[in-house]
Amino acid sequence: ALPPRCPSDVFDGVEWSTERTAESQRSRLRACGVELAASECPAWNDVDDADDLWRLQSRLAATPGLCPSLERLFLHLPRCPPGDDAGVSRHSPSS
């Protein structure tokens, strides 16, 4: 989680959806004076579509306790099979 006084532009200039995204985010956080809790964390994949969401759900289901906050979030979302883009949009947070 970001600290309450974190600047609103903390992720401006981050290289999104590249091999450098994580390092780019860490650099921006350090530049904004945000202390990082861990220097090395396991790699996570981007979640850009329904297939990515399914892979994340599968990873969390296979490794209980890996990320409790995401596990709690997924308790409120349907399990999305690969290729089910309609399932993702059908269950938007506003519904």
mmCIF file as gemmi writes it, N, C-alpha and C atoms, coordinates in Angstrom:
data_model
loop_
_atom_site.group_PDB
_atom_site.id
_atom_site.type_symbol
_atom_site.label_atom_id
_atom_site.label_alt_id
_atom_site.label_comp_id
_atom_site.label_asym_id
_atom_site.label_entity_id
_atom_site.label_seq_id
_atom_site.pdbx_PDB_ins_code
_atom_site.Cartn_x
_atom_site.Cartn_y
_atom_site.Cartn_z
_atom_site.occupancy
_atom_site.B_iso_or_equiv
_atom_site.pdbx_formal_charge
_atom_site.auth_seq_id
_atom_site.auth_asym_id
_atom_site.pdbx_PDB_model_num
ATOM 1 N N . ALA Axp A 1 ? 0.841 -1.185 0 1 0 ? 1 A 1
ATOM 2 C CA . ALA Axp A 1 ? 0 0 0 1 0 ? 1 A 1
ATOM 3 C C . ALA Axp A 1 ? 0.88 1.24 0 1 0 ? 1 A 1
ATOM 4 N N . LEU Axp A 2 ? 0.374 2.269 -0.62 1 0 ? 2 A 1
ATOM 5 C CA . LEU Axp A 2 ? 1.107 3.524 -0.643 1 0 ? 2 A 1
ATOM 6 C C . LEU Axp A 2 ? 0.806 4.33 0.609 1 0 ? 2 A 1
ATOM 7 N N . PRO Axp A 3 ? 1.79 5.067 1.107 1 0 ? 3 A 1
ATOM 8 C CA . PRO Axp A 3 ? 1.545 5.896 2.287 1 0 ? 3 A 1
ATOM 9 C C . PRO Axp A 3 ? 0.551 7.008 1.968 1 0 ? 3 A 1
ATOM 10 N N . PRO Axp A 4 ? -0.194 7.475 2.972 1 0 ? 4 A 1
ATOM 11 C CA . PRO Axp A 4 ? -1.225 8.498 2.75 1 0 ? 4 A 1
ATOM 12 C C . PRO Axp A 4 ? -0.7 9.778 2.108 1 0 ? 4 A 1
ATOM 13 N N . ARG Axp A 5 ? 0.533 10.155 2.385 1 0 ? 5 A 1
ATOM 14 C CA . ARG Axp A 5 ? 1.068 11.413 1.844 1 0 ? 5 A 1
ATOM 15 C C . ARG Axp A 5 ? 1.82 11.217 0.534 1 0 ? 5 A 1
ATOM 16 N N . CYS Axp A 6 ? 1.63 10.096 -0.104 1 0 ? 6 A 1
ATOM 17 C CA . CYS Axp A 6 ? 2.295 9.815 -1.373 1 0 ? 6 A 1
ATOM 18 C C . CYS Axp A 6 ? 1.785 10.792 -2.428 1 0 ? 6 A 1
ATOM 19 N N . PRO Axp A 7 ? 2.683 11.371 -3.229 1 0 ? 7 A 1
ATOM 20 C CA . PRO Axp A 7 ? 2.227 12.328 -4.247 1 0 ? 7 A 1
ATOM 21 C C . PRO Axp A 7 ? 1.324 11.661 -5.287 1 0 ? 7 A 1
ATOM 22 N N . SER Axp A 8 ? 0.371 12.405 -5.784 1 0 ? 8 A 1
ATOM 23 C CA . SER Axp A 8 ? -0.588 11.842 -6.741 1 0 ? 8 A 1
ATOM 24 C C . SER Axp A 8 ? 0.058 11.472 -8.07 1 0 ? 8 A 1
ATOM 25 N N . ASP Axp A 9 ? 1.22 12.033 -8.373 1 0 ? 9 A 1
ATOM 26 C CA . ASP Axp A 9 ? 1.889 11.723 -9.637 1 0 ? 9 A 1
ATOM 27 C C . ASP Axp A 9 ? 2.952 10.637 -9.493 1 0 ? 9 A 1
ATOM 28 N N . VAL Axp A 10 ? 2.866 9.836 -8.429 1 0 ? 10 A 1
ATOM 29 C CA . VAL Axp A 10 ? 3.907 8.853 -8.141 1 0 ? 10 A 1
ATOM 30 C C . VAL Axp A 10 ? 4.163 7.875 -9.283 1 0 ? 10 A 1
ATOM 31 N N . PHE Axp A 11 ? 3.17 7.593 -10.097 1 0 ? 11 A 1
ATOM 32 C CA . PHE Axp A 11 ? 3.375 6.654 -11.195 1 0 ? 11 A 1
ATOM 33 C C . PHE Axp A 11 ? 3.463 7.335 -12.565 1 0 ? 11 A 1
ATOM 34 N N . ASP Axp A 12 ? 3.556 8.657 -12.583 1 0 ? 12 A 1
ATOM 35 C CA . ASP Axp A 12 ? 3.761 9.359 -13.852 1 0 ? 12 A 1
ATOM 36 C C . ASP Axp A 12 ? 5.114 8.944 -14.428 1 0 ? 12 A 1
ATOM 37 N N . GLY Axp A 13 ? 5.141 8.636 -15.703 1 0 ? 13 A 1
ATOM 38 C CA . GLY Axp A 13 ? 6.382 8.267 -16.356 1 0 ? 13 A 1
ATOM 39 C C . GLY Axp A 13 ? 6.769 6.808 -16.218 1 0 ? 13 A 1
ATOM 40 N N . VAL Axp A 14 ? 5.946 6.004 -15.553 1 0 ? 14 A 1
ATOM 41 C CA . VAL Axp A 14 ? 6.239 4.573 -15.433 1 0 ? 14 A 1
ATOM 42 C C . VAL Axp A 14 ? 6.057 3.916 -16.794 1 0 ? 14 A 1
ATOM 43 N N . GLU Axp A 15 ? 6.962 3.021 -17.133 1 0 ? 15 A 1
ATOM 44 C CA . GLU Axp A 15 ? 6.884 2.27 -18.391 1 0 ? 15 A 1
ATOM 45 C C . GLU Axp A 15 ? 5.939 1.091 -18.19 1 0 ? 15 A 1
ATOM 46 N N . TRP Axp A 16 ? 4.674 1.234 -18.544 1 0 ? 16 A 1
ATOM 47 C CA . TRP Axp A 16 ? 3.668 0.195 -18.304 1 0 ? 16 A 1
ATOM 48 C C . TRP Axp A 16 ? 3.749 -0.916 -19.344 1 0 ? 16 A 1
ATOM 49 N N . SER Axp A 17 ? 3.432 -2.138 -18.911 1 0 ? 17 A 1
ATOM 50 C CA . SER Axp A 17 ? 3.34 -3.329 -19.767 1 0 ? 17 A 1
ATOM 51 C C . SER Axp A 17 ? 4.622 -3.605 -20.541 1 0 ? 17 A 1
ATOM 52 N N . THR Axp A 18 ? 5.753 -3.443 -19.866 1 0 ? 18 A 1
ATOM 53 C CA . THR Axp A 18 ? 7.041 -3.781 -20.455 1 0 ? 18 A 1
ATOM 54 C C . THR Axp A 18 ? 7.816 -4.644 -19.471 1 0 ? 18 A 1
ATOM 55 N N . GLU Axp A 19 ? 8.947 -5.158 -19.913 1 0 ? 19 A 1
ATOM 56 C CA . GLU Axp A 19 ? 9.814 -5.926 -19.008 1 0 ? 19 A 1
ATOM 57 C C . GLU Axp A 19 ? 10.4 -5.042 -17.917 1 0 ? 19 A 1
ATOM 58 N N . ARG Axp A 20 ? 10.355 -3.746 -18.114 1 0 ? 20 A 1
ATOM 59 C CA . ARG Axp A 20 ? 10.922 -2.808 -17.143 1 0 ? 20 A 1
ATOM 60 C C . ARG Axp A 20 ? 9.891 -2.191 -16.205 1 0 ? 20 A 1
ATOM 61 N N . THR Axp A 21 ? 8.652 -2.616 -16.265 1 0 ? 21 A 1
ATOM 62 C CA . THR Axp A 21 ? 7.604 -1.972 -15.465 1 0 ? 21 A 1
ATOM 63 C C . THR Axp A 21 ? 7.933 -1.978 -13.974 1 0 ? 21 A 1
ATOM 64 N N . ALA Axp A 22 ? 8.304 -3.117 -13.424 1 0 ? 22 A 1
ATOM 65 C CA . ALA Axp A 22 ? 8.571 -3.193 -11.978 1 0 ? 22 A 1
ATOM 66 C C . ALA Axp A 22 ? 9.713 -2.264 -11.58 1 0 ? 22 A 1
ATOM 67 N N . GLU Axp A 23 ? 10.807 -2.3 -12.333 1 0 ? 23 A 1
ATOM 68 C CA . GLU Axp A 23 ? 11.937 -1.431 -12.008 1 0 ? 23 A 1
ATOM 69 C C . GLU Axp A 23 ? 11.561 0.034 -12.196 1 0 ? 23 A 1
ATOM 70 N N . SER Axp A 24 ? 10.784 0.333 -13.213 1 0 ? 24 A 1
ATOM 71 C CA . SER Axp A 24 ? 10.331 1.691 -13.452 1 0 ? 24 A 1
ATOM 72 C C . SER Axp A 24 ? 9.47 2.191 -12.284 1 0 ? 24 A 1
ATOM 73 N N . GLN Axp A 25 ? 8.595 1.327 -11.773 1 0 ? 25 A 1
ATOM 74 C CA . GLN Axp A 25 ? 7.765 1.693 -10.62 1 0 ? 25 A 1
ATOM 75 C C . GLN Axp A 25 ? 8.633 1.923 -9.383 1 0 ? 25 A 1
ATOM 76 N N . ARG Axp A 26 ? 9.574 1.016 -9.131 1 0 ? 26 A 1
ATOM 77 C CA . ARG Axp A 26 ? 10.454 1.184 -7.963 1 0 ? 26 A 1
ATOM 78 C C . ARG Axp A 26 ? 11.242 2.486 -8.056 1 0 ? 26 A 1
ATOM 79 N N . SER Axp A 27 ? 11.738 2.804 -9.251 1 0 ? 27 A 1
ATOM 80 C CA . SER Axp A 27 ? 12.498 4.046 -9.428 1 0 ? 27 A 1
ATOM 81 C C . SER Axp A 27 ? 11.642 5.267 -9.119 1 0 ? 27 A 1
ATOM 82 N N . ARG Axp A 28 ? 10.404 5.272 -9.629 1 0 ? 28 A 1
ATOM 83 C CA . ARG Axp A 28 ? 9.507 6.402 -9.363 1 0 ? 28 A 1
ATOM 84 C C . ARG Axp A 28 ? 9.181 6.516 -7.881 1 0 ? 28 A 1
ATOM 85 N N . LEU Axp A 29 ? 8.93 5.379 -7.242 1 0 ? 29 A 1
ATOM 86 C CA . LEU Axp A 29 ? 8.626 5.404 -5.811 1 0 ? 29 A 1
ATOM 87 C C . LEU Axp A 29 ? 9.806 5.973 -5.023 1 0 ? 29 A 1
ATOM 88 N N . ARG Axp A 30 ? 11.007 5.512 -5.319 1 0 ? 30 A 1
ATOM 89 C CA . ARG Axp A 30 ? 12.196 6.031 -4.627 1 0 ? 30 A 1
ATOM 90 C C . ARG Axp A 30 ? 12.36 7.525 -4.897 1 0 ? 30 A 1
ATOM 91 N N . ALA Axp A 31 ? 12.149 7.946 -6.15 1 0 ? 31 A 1
ATOM 92 C CA . ALA Axp A 31 ? 12.284 9.364 -6.501 1 0 ? 31 A 1
ATOM 93 C C . ALA Axp A 31 ? 11.289 10.232 -5.738 1 0 ? 31 A 1
ATOM 94 N N . CYS Axp A 32 ? 10.136 9.665 -5.4 1 0 ? 32 A 1
ATOM 95 C CA . CYS Axp A 32 ? 9.11 10.405 -4.652 1 0 ? 32 A 1
ATOM 96 C C . CYS Axp A 32 ? 9.289 10.255 -3.142 1 0 ? 32 A 1
ATOM 97 N N . GLY Axp A 33 ? 10.361 9.579 -2.728 1 0 ? 33 A 1
ATOM 98 C CA . GLY Axp A 33 ? 10.637 9.427 -1.298 1 0 ? 33 A 1
ATOM 99 C C . GLY Axp A 33 ? 9.817 8.363 -0.613 1 0 ? 33 A 1
ATOM 100 N N . VAL Axp A 34 ? 9.246 7.441 -1.375 1 0 ? 34 A 1
ATOM 101 C CA . VAL Axp A 34 ? 8.455 6.359 -0.783 1 0 ? 34 A 1
ATOM 102 C C . VAL Axp A 34 ? 9.391 5.213 -0.441 1 0 ? 34 A 1
ATOM 103 N N . GLU Axp A 35 ? 9.393 4.825 0.827 1 0 ? 35 A 1
ATOM 104 C CA . GLU Axp A 35 ? 10.237 3.723 1.275 1 0 ? 35 A 1
ATOM 105 C C . GLU Axp A 35 ? 9.608 2.403 0.843 1 0 ? 35 A 1
ATOM 106 N N . LEU Axp A 36 ? 10.407 1.54 0.252 1 0 ? 36 A 1
ATOM 107 C CA . LEU Axp A 36 ? 9.919 0.24 -0.188 1 0 ? 36 A 1
ATOM 108 C C . LEU Axp A 36 ? 10.098 -0.767 0.942 1 0 ? 36 A 1
ATOM 109 N N . ALA Axp A 37 ? 9.053 -1.564 1.181 1 0 ? 37 A 1
ATOM 110 C CA . ALA Axp A 37 ? 9.072 -2.519 2.287 1 0 ? 37 A 1
ATOM 111 C C . ALA Axp A 37 ? 9.993 -3.704 2.002 1 0 ? 37 A 1
ATOM 112 N N . ALA Axp A 38 ? 10.089 -4.101 0.768 1 0 ? 38 A 1
ATOM 113 C CA . ALA Axp A 38 ? 10.92 -5.248 0.41 1 0 ? 38 A 1
ATOM 114 C C . ALA Axp A 38 ? 11.715 -4.912 -0.843 1 0 ? 38 A 1
ATOM 115 N N . SER Axp A 39 ? 12.979 -5.309 -0.851 1 0 ? 39 A 1
ATOM 116 C CA . SER Axp A 39 ? 13.782 -5.01 -2.026 1 0 ? 39 A 1
ATOM 117 C C . SER Axp A 39 ? 13.517 -6.002 -3.15 1 0 ? 39 A 1
ATOM 118 N N . GLU Axp A 40 ? 13.219 -7.233 -2.822 1 0 ? 40 A 1
ATOM 119 C CA . GLU Axp A 40 ? 12.947 -8.23 -3.85 1 0 ? 40 A 1
ATOM 120 C C . GLU Axp A 40 ? 11.639 -8.951 -3.532 1 0 ? 40 A 1
ATOM 121 N N . CYS Axp A 41 ? 10.73 -8.896 -4.438 1 0 ? 41 A 1
ATOM 122 C CA . CYS Axp A 41 ? 9.456 -9.586 -4.32 1 0 ? 41 A 1
ATOM 123 C C . CYS Axp A 41 ? 9.328 -10.543 -5.492 1 0 ? 41 A 1
ATOM 124 N N . PRO Axp A 42 ? 8.531 -11.592 -5.349 1 0 ? 42 A 1
ATOM 125 C CA . PRO Axp A 42 ? 8.359 -12.482 -6.497 1 0 ? 42 A 1
ATOM 126 C C . PRO Axp A 42 ? 7.703 -11.742 -7.662 1 0 ? 42 A 1
ATOM 127 N N . ALA Axp A 43 ? 8.054 -12.167 -8.865 1 0 ? 43 A 1
ATOM 128 C CA . ALA Axp A 43 ? 7.506 -11.529 -10.06 1 0 ? 43 A 1
ATOM 129 C C . ALA Axp A 43 ? 6.022 -11.846 -10.211 1 0 ? 43 A 1
ATOM 130 N N . TRP Axp A 44 ? 5.266 -10.855 -10.658 1 0 ? 44 A 1
ATOM 131 C CA . TRP Axp A 44 ? 3.847 -11.015 -10.943 1 0 ? 44 A 1
ATOM 132 C C . TRP Axp A 44 ? 3.63 -10.637 -12.399 1 0 ? 44 A 1
ATOM 133 N N . ASN Axp A 45 ? 2.607 -11.189 -12.978 1 0 ? 45 A 1
ATOM 134 C CA . ASN Axp A 45 ? 2.283 -10.878 -14.368 1 0 ? 45 A 1
ATOM 135 C C . ASN Axp A 45 ? 1.314 -9.709 -14.421 1 0 ? 45 A 1
ATOM 136 N N . ASP Axp A 46 ? 1.35 -8.977 -15.538 1 0 ? 46 A 1
ATOM 137 C CA . ASP Axp A 46 ? 0.344 -7.947 -15.782 1 0 ? 46 A 1
ATOM 138 C C . ASP Axp A 46 ? -1.019 -8.605 -15.915 1 0 ? 46 A 1
ATOM 139 N N . VAL Axp A 47 ? -2.047 -7.889 -15.537 1 0 ? 47 A 1
ATOM 140 C CA . VAL Axp A 47 ? -3.424 -8.349 -15.757 1 0 ? 47 A 1
ATOM 141 C C . VAL Axp A 47 ? -4.072 -7.334 -16.68 1 0 ? 47 A 1
ATOM 142 N N . ASP Axp A 48 ? -4.067 -7.694 -17.975 1 0 ? 48 A 1
ATOM 143 C CA . ASP Axp A 48 ? -4.591 -6.785 -18.998 1 0 ? 48 A 1
ATOM 144 C C . ASP Axp A 48 ? -5.871 -7.289 -19.638 1 0 ? 48 A 1
ATOM 145 N N . ASP Axp A 49 ? -6.177 -8.577 -19.481 1 0 ? 49 A 1
ATOM 146 C CA . ASP Axp A 49 ? -7.377 -9.132 -20.116 1 0 ? 49 A 1
ATOM 147 C C . ASP Axp A 49 ? -7.885 -10.322 -19.296 1 0 ? 49 A 1
ATOM 148 N N . ALA Axp A 50 ? -8.958 -10.942 -19.766 1 0 ? 50 A 1
ATOM 149 C CA . ALA Axp A 50 ? -9.598 -12.032 -19.021 1 0 ? 50 A 1
ATOM 150 C C . ALA Axp A 50 ? -8.667 -13.223 -18.833 1 0 ? 50 A 1
ATOM 151 N N . ASP Axp A 51 ? -7.858 -13.542 -19.839 1 0 ? 51 A 1
ATOM 152 C CA . ASP Axp A 51 ? -6.924 -14.657 -19.697 1 0 ? 51 A 1
ATOM 153 C C . ASP Axp A 51 ? -5.894 -14.378 -18.607 1 0 ? 51 A 1
ATOM 154 N N . ASP Axp A 52 ? -5.41 -13.147 -18.525 1 0 ? 52 A 1
ATOM 155 C CA . ASP Axp A 52 ? -4.464 -12.779 -17.469 1 0 ? 52 A 1
ATOM 156 C C . ASP Axp A 52 ? -5.122 -12.885 -16.093 1 0 ? 52 A 1
ATOM 157 N N . LEU Axp A 53 ? -6.368 -12.454 -16.006 1 0 ? 53 A 1
ATOM 158 C CA . LEU Axp A 53 ? -7.1 -12.541 -14.747 1 0 ? 53 A 1
ATOM 159 C C . LEU Axp A 53 ? -7.263 -13.995 -14.329 1 0 ? 53 A 1
ATOM 160 N N . TRP Axp A 54 ? -7.577 -14.866 -15.283 1 0 ? 54 A 1
ATOM 161 C CA . TRP Axp A 54 ? -7.727 -16.287 -14.985 1 0 ? 54 A 1
ATOM 162 C C . TRP Axp A 54 ? -6.415 -16.867 -14.47 1 0 ? 54 A 1
ATOM 163 N N . ARG Axp A 55 ? -5.291 -16.508 -15.111 1 0 ? 55 A 1
ATOM 164 C CA . ARG Axp A 55 ? -3.984 -17.008 -14.649 1 0 ? 55 A 1
ATOM 165 C C . ARG Axp A 55 ? -3.697 -16.539 -13.228 1 0 ? 55 A 1
ATOM 166 N N . LEU Axp A 56 ? -4.034 -15.288 -12.925 1 0 ? 56 A 1
ATOM 167 C CA . LEU Axp A 56 ? -3.815 -14.783 -11.568 1 0 ? 56 A 1
ATOM 168 C C . LEU Axp A 56 ? -4.694 -15.518 -10.566 1 0 ? 56 A 1
ATOM 169 N N . GLN Axp A 57 ? -5.969 -15.694 -10.899 1 0 ? 57 A 1
ATOM 170 C CA . GLN Axp A 57 ? -6.865 -16.435 -10.009 1 0 ? 57 A 1
ATOM 171 C C . GLN Axp A 57 ? -6.334 -17.853 -9.776 1 0 ? 57 A 1
ATOM 172 N N . SER Axp A 58 ? -5.853 -18.498 -10.826 1 0 ? 58 A 1
ATOM 173 C CA . SER Axp A 58 ? -5.319 -19.856 -10.711 1 0 ? 58 A 1
ATOM 174 C C . SER Axp A 58 ? -4.077 -19.889 -9.824 1 0 ? 58 A 1
ATOM 175 N N . ARG Axp A 59 ? -3.197 -18.909 -10.01 1 0 ? 59 A 1
ATOM 176 C CA . ARG Axp A 59 ? -1.977 -18.844 -9.193 1 0 ? 59 A 1
ATOM 177 C C . ARG Axp A 59 ? -2.326 -18.673 -7.721 1 0 ? 59 A 1
ATOM 178 N N . LEU Axp A 60 ? -3.266 -17.806 -7.426 1 0 ? 60 A 1
ATOM 179 C CA . LEU Axp A 60 ? -3.662 -17.586 -6.035 1 0 ? 60 A 1
ATOM 180 C C . LEU Axp A 60 ? -4.356 -18.812 -5.448 1 0 ? 60 A 1
ATOM 181 N N . ALA Axp A 61 ? -5.189 -19.474 -6.252 1 0 ? 61 A 1
ATOM 182 C CA . ALA Axp A 61 ? -5.884 -20.672 -5.772 1 0 ? 61 A 1
ATOM 183 C C . ALA Axp A 61 ? -4.893 -21.802 -5.469 1 0 ? 61 A 1
ATOM 184 N N . ALA Axp A 62 ? -3.814 -21.873 -6.247 1 0 ? 62 A 1
ATOM 185 C CA . ALA Axp A 62 ? -2.822 -22.934 -6.07 1 0 ? 62 A 1
ATOM 186 C C . ALA Axp A 62 ? -1.86 -22.656 -4.92 1 0 ? 62 A 1
ATOM 187 N N . THR Axp A 63 ? -1.803 -21.398 -4.476 1 0 ? 63 A 1
ATOM 188 C CA . THR Axp A 63 ? -0.85 -21.016 -3.437 1 0 ? 63 A 1
ATOM 189 C C . THR Axp A 63 ? -1.548 -20.172 -2.372 1 0 ? 63 A 1
ATOM 190 N N . PRO Axp A 64 ? -2.386 -20.79 -1.537 1 0 ? 64 A 1
ATOM 191 C CA . PRO Axp A 64 ? -3.092 -20.024 -0.499 1 0 ? 64 A 1
ATOM 192 C C . PRO Axp A 64 ? -2.104 -19.254 0.383 1 0 ? 64 A 1
ATOM 193 N N . GLY Axp A 65 ? -2.468 -18.026 0.692 1 0 ? 65 A 1
ATOM 194 C CA . GLY Axp A 65 ? -1.644 -17.18 1.536 1 0 ? 65 A 1
ATOM 195 C C . GLY Axp A 65 ? -0.61 -16.372 0.774 1 0 ? 65 A 1
ATOM 196 N N . LEU Axp A 66 ? -0.5 -16.567 -0.541 1 0 ? 66 A 1
ATOM 197 C CA . LEU Axp A 66 ? 0.48 -15.846 -1.341 1 0 ? 66 A 1
ATOM 198 C C . LEU Axp A 66 ? 0.228 -14.336 -1.296 1 0 ? 66 A 1
ATOM 199 N N . CYS Axp A 67 ? -1.045 -13.961 -1.422 1 0 ? 67 A 1
ATOM 200 C CA . CYS Axp A 67 ? -1.413 -12.54 -1.368 1 0 ? 67 A 1
ATOM 201 C C . CYS Axp A 67 ? -2.821 -12.43 -0.775 1 0 ? 67 A 1
ATOM 202 N N . PRO Axp A 68 ? -2.925 -12.36 0.543 1 0 ? 68 A 1
ATOM 203 C CA . PRO Axp A 68 ? -4.238 -12.35 1.194 1 0 ? 68 A 1
ATOM 204 C C . PRO Axp A 68 ? -5.183 -11.256 0.716 1 0 ? 68 A 1
ATOM 205 N N . SER Axp A 69 ? -4.671 -10.064 0.396 1 0 ? 69 A 1
ATOM 206 C CA . SER Axp A 69 ? -5.584 -8.998 -0.033 1 0 ? 69 A 1
ATOM 207 C C . SER Axp A 69 ? -6.215 -9.325 -1.38 1 0 ? 69 A 1
ATOM 208 N N . LEU Axp A 70 ? -5.465 -9.898 -2.313 1 0 ? 70 A 1
ATOM 209 C CA . LEU Axp A 70 ? -6.061 -10.308 -3.588 1 0 ? 70 A 1
ATOM 210 C C . LEU Axp A 70 ? -7 -11.497 -3.406 1 0 ? 70 A 1
ATOM 211 N N . GLU Axp A 71 ? -6.641 -12.406 -2.514 1 0 ? 71 A 1
ATOM 212 C CA . GLU Axp A 71 ? -7.521 -13.551 -2.252 1 0 ? 71 A 1
ATOM 213 C C . GLU Axp A 71 ? -8.879 -13.068 -1.744 1 0 ? 71 A 1
ATOM 214 N N . ARG Axp A 72 ? -8.866 -12.059 -0.864 1 0 ? 72 A 1
ATOM 215 C CA . ARG Axp A 72 ? -10.134 -11.501 -0.363 1 0 ? 72 A 1
ATOM 216 C C . ARG Axp A 72 ? -10.922 -10.852 -1.497 1 0 ? 72 A 1
ATOM 217 N N . LEU Axp A 73 ? -10.229 -10.144 -2.374 1 0 ? 73 A 1
ATOM 218 C CA . LEU Axp A 73 ? -10.896 -9.517 -3.519 1 0 ? 73 A 1
ATOM 219 C C . LEU Axp A 73 ? -11.568 -10.57 -4.388 1 0 ? 73 A 1
ATOM 220 N N . PHE Axp A 74 ? -10.867 -11.665 -4.678 1 0 ? 74 A 1
ATOM 221 C CA . PHE Axp A 74 ? -11.404 -12.695 -5.559 1 0 ? 74 A 1
ATOM 222 C C . PHE Axp A 74 ? -12.566 -13.463 -4.935 1 0 ? 74 A 1
ATOM 223 N N . LEU Axp A 75 ? -12.749 -13.362 -3.625 1 0 ? 75 A 1
ATOM 224 C CA . LEU Axp A 75 ? -13.93 -13.96 -3.002 1 0 ? 75 A 1
ATOM 225 C C . LEU Axp A 75 ? -15.205 -13.326 -3.538 1 0 ? 75 A 1
ATOM 226 N N . HIS Axp A 76 ? -15.095 -12.081 -4.006 1 0 ? 76 A 1
ATOM 227 C CA . HIS Axp A 76 ? -16.257 -11.319 -4.482 1 0 ? 76 A 1
ATOM 228 C C . HIS Axp A 76 ? -16.382 -11.29 -5.995 1 0 ? 76 A 1
ATOM 229 N N . LEU Axp A 77 ? -15.487 -11.973 -6.699 1 0 ? 77 A 1
ATOM 230 C CA . LEU Axp A 77 ? -15.519 -12.005 -8.158 1 0 ? 77 A 1
ATOM 231 C C . LEU Axp A 77 ? -15.764 -13.426 -8.645 1 0 ? 77 A 1
ATOM 232 N N . PRO Axp A 78 ? -16.445 -13.573 -9.77 1 0 ? 78 A 1
ATOM 233 C CA . PRO Axp A 78 ? -16.648 -14.918 -10.32 1 0 ? 78 A 1
ATOM 234 C C . PRO Axp A 78 ? -15.336 -15.478 -10.86 1 0 ? 78 A 1
ATOM 235 N N . ARG Axp A 79 ? -15.208 -16.782 -10.851 1 0 ? 79 A 1
ATOM 236 C CA . ARG Axp A 79 ? -14.037 -17.443 -11.457 1 0 ? 79 A 1
ATOM 237 C C . ARG Axp A 79 ? -14.214 -17.35 -12.958 1 0 ? 79 A 1
ATOM 238 N N . CYS Axp A 80 ? -13.261 -16.797 -13.614 1 0 ? 80 A 1
ATOM 239 C CA . CYS Axp A 80 ? -13.336 -16.434 -15.018 1 0 ? 80 A 1
ATOM 240 C C . CYS Axp A 80 ? -12.531 -17.43 -15.851 1 0 ? 80 A 1
ATOM 241 N N . PRO Axp A 81 ? -13.151 -18.263 -16.693 1 0 ? 81 A 1
ATOM 242 C CA . PRO Axp A 81 ? -12.366 -19.184 -17.518 1 0 ? 81 A 1
ATOM 243 C C . PRO Axp A 81 ? -11.599 -18.436 -18.6 1 0 ? 81 A 1
ATOM 244 N N . PRO Axp A 82 ? -10.503 -19.033 -19.11 1 0 ? 82 A 1
ATOM 245 C CA . PRO Axp A 82 ? -9.743 -18.352 -20.166 1 0 ? 82 A 1
ATOM 246 C C . PRO Axp A 82 ? -10.629 -18.006 -21.359 1 0 ? 82 A 1
ATOM 247 N N . GLY Axp A 83 ? -10.372 -16.844 -21.942 1 0 ? 83 A 1
ATOM 248 C CA . GLY Axp A 83 ? -11.112 -16.419 -23.125 1 0 ? 83 A 1
ATOM 249 C C . GLY Axp A 83 ? -12.478 -15.835 -22.838 1 0 ? 83 A 1
ATOM 250 N N . ASP Axp A 84 ? -12.849 -15.681 -21.56 1 0 ? 84 A 1
ATOM 251 C CA . ASP Axp A 84 ? -14.181 -15.191 -21.207 1 0 ? 84 A 1
ATOM 252 C C . ASP Axp A 84 ? -14.159 -13.687 -20.972 1 0 ? 84 A 1
ATOM 253 N N . ASP Axp A 85 ? -13.811 -12.912 -22.003 1 0 ? 85 A 1
ATOM 254 C CA . ASP Axp A 85 ? -13.788 -11.451 -21.855 1 0 ? 85 A 1
ATOM 255 C C . ASP Axp A 85 ? -15.152 -10.905 -21.466 1 0 ? 85 A 1
ATOM 256 N N . ALA Axp A 86 ? -16.213 -11.536 -21.933 1 0 ? 86 A 1
ATOM 257 C CA . ALA Axp A 86 ? -17.566 -11.08 -21.576 1 0 ? 86 A 1
ATOM 258 C C . ALA Axp A 86 ? -17.794 -11.213 -20.085 1 0 ? 86 A 1
ATOM 259 N N . GLY Axp A 87 ? -17.249 -12.259 -19.475 1 0 ? 87 A 1
ATOM 260 C CA . GLY Axp A 87 ? -17.414 -12.46 -18.038 1 0 ? 87 A 1
ATOM 261 C C . GLY Axp A 87 ? -16.782 -11.36 -17.221 1 0 ? 87 A 1
ATOM 262 N N . VAL Axp A 88 ? -15.675 -10.804 -17.699 1 0 ? 88 A 1
ATOM 263 C CA . VAL Axp A 88 ? -15.012 -9.727 -16.971 1 0 ? 88 A 1
ATOM 264 C C . VAL Axp A 88 ? -15.839 -8.46 -17.029 1 0 ? 88 A 1
ATOM 265 N N . SER Axp A 89 ? -16.291 -8.068 -18.218 1 0 ? 89 A 1
ATOM 266 C CA . SER Axp A 89 ? -17.048 -6.823 -18.33 1 0 ? 89 A 1
ATOM 267 C C . SER Axp A 89 ? -18.426 -6.93 -17.678 1 0 ? 89 A 1
ATOM 268 N N . ARG Axp A 90 ? -18.984 -8.128 -17.665 1 0 ? 90 A 1
ATOM 269 C CA . ARG Axp A 90 ? -20.311 -8.335 -17.094 1 0 ? 90 A 1
ATOM 270 C C . ARG Axp A 90 ? -20.312 -8.099 -15.589 1 0 ? 90 A 1
ATOM 271 N N . HIS Axp A 91 ? -19.166 -8.261 -14.95 1 0 ? 91 A 1
ATOM 272 C CA . HIS Axp A 91 ? -19.087 -8.151 -13.496 1 0 ? 91 A 1
ATOM 273 C C . HIS Axp A 91 ? -18.21 -6.969 -13.101 1 0 ? 91 A 1
ATOM 274 N N . SER Axp A 92 ? -18.496 -5.822 -13.649 1 0 ? 92 A 1
ATOM 275 C CA . SER Axp A 92 ? -17.712 -4.643 -13.339 1 0 ? 92 A 1
ATOM 276 C C . SER Axp A 92 ? -18.025 -4.178 -11.919 1 0 ? 92 A 1
ATOM 277 N N . PRO Axp A 93 ? -17.102 -3.422 -11.278 1 0 ? 93 A 1
ATOM 278 C CA . PRO Axp A 93 ? -17.33 -2.965 -9.904 1 0 ? 93 A 1
ATOM 279 C C . PRO Axp A 93 ? -18.585 -2.13 -9.733 1 0 ? 93 A 1
ATOM 280 N N . SER Axp A 94 ? -19.086 -1.508 -10.793 1 0 ? 94 A 1
ATOM 281 C CA . SER Axp A 94 ? -20.262 -0.657 -10.65 1 0 ? 94 A 1
ATOM 282 C C . SER Axp A 94 ? -21.556 -1.451 -10.612 1 0 ? 94 A 1
ATOM 283 N N . SER Axp A 95 ? -21.516 -2.764 -10.933 1 0 ? 95 A 1
ATOM 284 C CA . SER Axp A 95 ? -22.756 -3.543 -10.953 1 0 ? 95 A 1
ATOM 285 C C . SER Axp A 95 ? -23.066 -4.146 -9.607 1 0 ? 95 A 1
